[in-house]
Short mmCIF file of C-alpha atoms in Angstrom, two decimals:
data_model
loop_
_atom_site.label_atom_id
_atom_site.label_comp_id
_atom_site.label_asym_id
_atom_site.label_seq_id
_atom_site.Cartn_x
_atom_site.Cartn_y
_atom_site.Cartn_z
CA MET Q 1 123.21 115.62 151.70
CA ARG Q 2 123.42 113.80 148.34
CA GLY Q 3 124.82 116.53 146.01
CA GLN Q 4 127.56 117.05 148.70
CA ARG Q 5 128.66 113.24 147.69
CA ARG Q 6 128.31 113.46 144.27
CA LEU Q 7 130.63 117.10 144.03
CA ALA Q 8 132.78 115.24 147.34
CA GLN Q 9 133.83 111.82 145.05
CA PRO Q 10 136.39 112.43 142.47
CA ARG Q 11 134.55 111.01 138.87
CA PRO Q 12 136.70 108.78 136.63
CA GLU Q 13 136.04 111.65 134.06
CA HIS Q 14 137.98 114.13 135.95
CA ARG Q 15 141.59 114.85 135.16
CA HIS Q 16 143.87 113.58 137.58
CA GLY Q 17 141.20 112.40 139.78
CA ALA Q 18 140.58 116.41 140.65
CA CYS Q 19 137.47 117.53 141.26
CA PRO Q 20 135.68 121.14 142.17
CA THR Q 21 136.15 119.76 145.86
CA ALA Q 22 140.00 119.01 146.10
CA VAL Q 23 140.73 122.06 143.96
CA ALA Q 24 138.20 124.30 145.96
CA THR Q 25 139.54 123.46 149.40
CA ALA Q 26 143.31 123.11 148.55
CA TYR Q 27 142.79 126.58 147.38
CA ALA Q 28 141.14 127.72 150.54
CA ASP Q 29 143.48 125.91 152.39
CA LEU Q 30 146.38 128.27 150.64
CA ALA Q 31 144.25 131.18 150.83
CA ARG Q 32 143.72 130.49 154.98
CA GLN Q 33 147.89 130.03 154.96
CA ARG Q 34 148.10 133.44 153.53
CA HIS Q 35 146.68 135.54 156.09
CA GLY Q 36 145.06 139.12 154.95
CA GLY Q 37 146.28 140.63 152.16
CA GLU Q 38 149.57 138.34 151.60
CA LEU Q 39 147.49 136.21 149.17
CA ALA Q 40 146.41 139.04 146.62
CA THR Q 41 150.51 140.10 146.76
CA LEU Q 42 152.04 136.62 146.19
CA LEU Q 43 148.99 136.23 143.66
CA HIS Q 44 149.79 139.57 141.40
CA GLN Q 45 153.65 139.22 142.25
CA SER Q 46 155.09 138.14 138.73
CA GLU Q 47 153.87 136.61 135.67
CA HIS Q 48 154.59 133.06 136.94
CA VAL Q 49 152.04 133.39 139.41
CA SER Q 50 149.51 134.91 137.07
CA HIS Q 51 149.75 131.82 134.55
CA ALA Q 52 149.62 129.81 137.65
CA GLU Q 53 146.44 131.47 138.47
CA GLN Q 54 145.01 131.37 135.02
CA HIS Q 55 146.09 127.56 134.88
CA LEU Q 56 144.09 126.94 138.23
CA THR Q 57 140.43 128.83 136.69
CA GLY Q 58 141.14 127.05 134.19
CA LEU Q 59 140.86 123.73 135.55
CA LEU Q 60 138.04 125.00 137.90
CA THR Q 61 136.15 126.26 134.29
CA ALA Q 62 136.87 122.96 132.99
CA LEU Q 63 135.86 120.69 136.03
CA ILE Q 64 132.30 122.66 136.16
CA THR Q 65 131.85 122.26 132.63
CA GLU Q 66 132.06 118.51 132.83
CA GLY Q 67 129.31 118.81 136.05
CA ALA Q 68 127.45 120.78 133.94
CA HIS Q 69 127.42 118.33 130.87
CA SER Q 70 126.25 115.40 133.18
CA ALA Q 71 123.99 117.73 135.22
CA ASP Q 72 125.65 117.02 138.57
CA LEU Q 73 126.27 120.88 138.55
CA ARG Q 74 124.52 123.82 137.43
CA ASP Q 75 124.87 124.80 133.97
CA ASP Q 76 122.44 128.60 134.09
CA VAL Q 77 125.74 130.44 134.48
CA PRO Q 78 129.04 130.18 132.35
CA PRO Q 79 131.55 127.72 133.52
CA ALA Q 80 134.00 130.49 133.81
CA GLU Q 81 131.77 132.92 135.69
CA LEU Q 82 131.31 130.15 138.18
CA ALA Q 83 135.07 129.89 138.50
CA ALA Q 84 135.94 133.19 139.14
CA TYR Q 85 133.36 133.78 142.02
CA CYS Q 86 134.46 129.89 143.76
CA LEU Q 87 137.99 131.10 143.84
CA HIS Q 88 137.04 135.26 144.50
CA ALA Q 89 134.96 133.99 147.23
CA LEU Q 90 137.41 130.94 148.30
CA THR Q 91 139.80 133.63 149.40
CA ALA Q 92 137.45 134.32 152.57
CA ALA Q 93 139.49 131.90 154.11
CA SER Q 94 142.43 133.91 155.01
CA ALA Q 95 140.29 135.92 157.78
CA LEU Q 96 139.08 132.34 158.71
CA PRO Q 97 139.71 131.61 162.61
CA SER Q 98 139.51 127.76 161.91
CA GLN Q 99 140.00 124.68 159.47
CA ALA Q 100 136.10 123.88 160.55
CA ALA Q 101 135.01 127.37 159.12
CA VAL Q 102 137.56 126.65 155.68
CA ASP Q 103 135.48 123.54 155.68
CA ARG Q 104 131.92 125.35 155.83
CA LEU Q 105 133.43 128.09 153.47
CA VAL Q 106 134.48 125.43 150.61
CA ALA Q 107 130.69 123.47 151.49
CA VAL Q 108 129.20 126.95 150.88
CA THR Q 109 130.76 127.91 147.74
CA LEU Q 110 130.43 124.90 146.11
CA GLY Q 111 126.52 124.56 147.53
CA ALA Q 112 126.52 127.61 145.21
CA LEU Q 113 127.05 124.74 141.99
CA ARG Q 114 124.19 122.94 142.39
CA PRO Q 115 121.77 122.87 139.98
CA ARG Q 116 118.78 124.76 140.55
CA PRO Q 117 115.76 122.96 141.28
#
């Protein structure tokens, strides 16, 4: 539980109060609202959307980098890879039946970011 609290609470150095949990939750909520393949269609529609996806990946990469530097998050995998893994995992929210299931998906996904013992 201690590690979960650390991930869930925004740290002062995180840009604009963003934290991996907030970004992951927002993305999963969006995925759940866009059932089935609609999210993939939405994300690949235009250059504008592609730019937004790159921005989101960049933001999550930066947050993971900050967390790795402070030893709150793992540092044995490149942050950009971890960000990509997380975002792809969170698209599974589109097939989940409830908000509770989405919350569990976010928790499991972010759990993978914790440092290895």
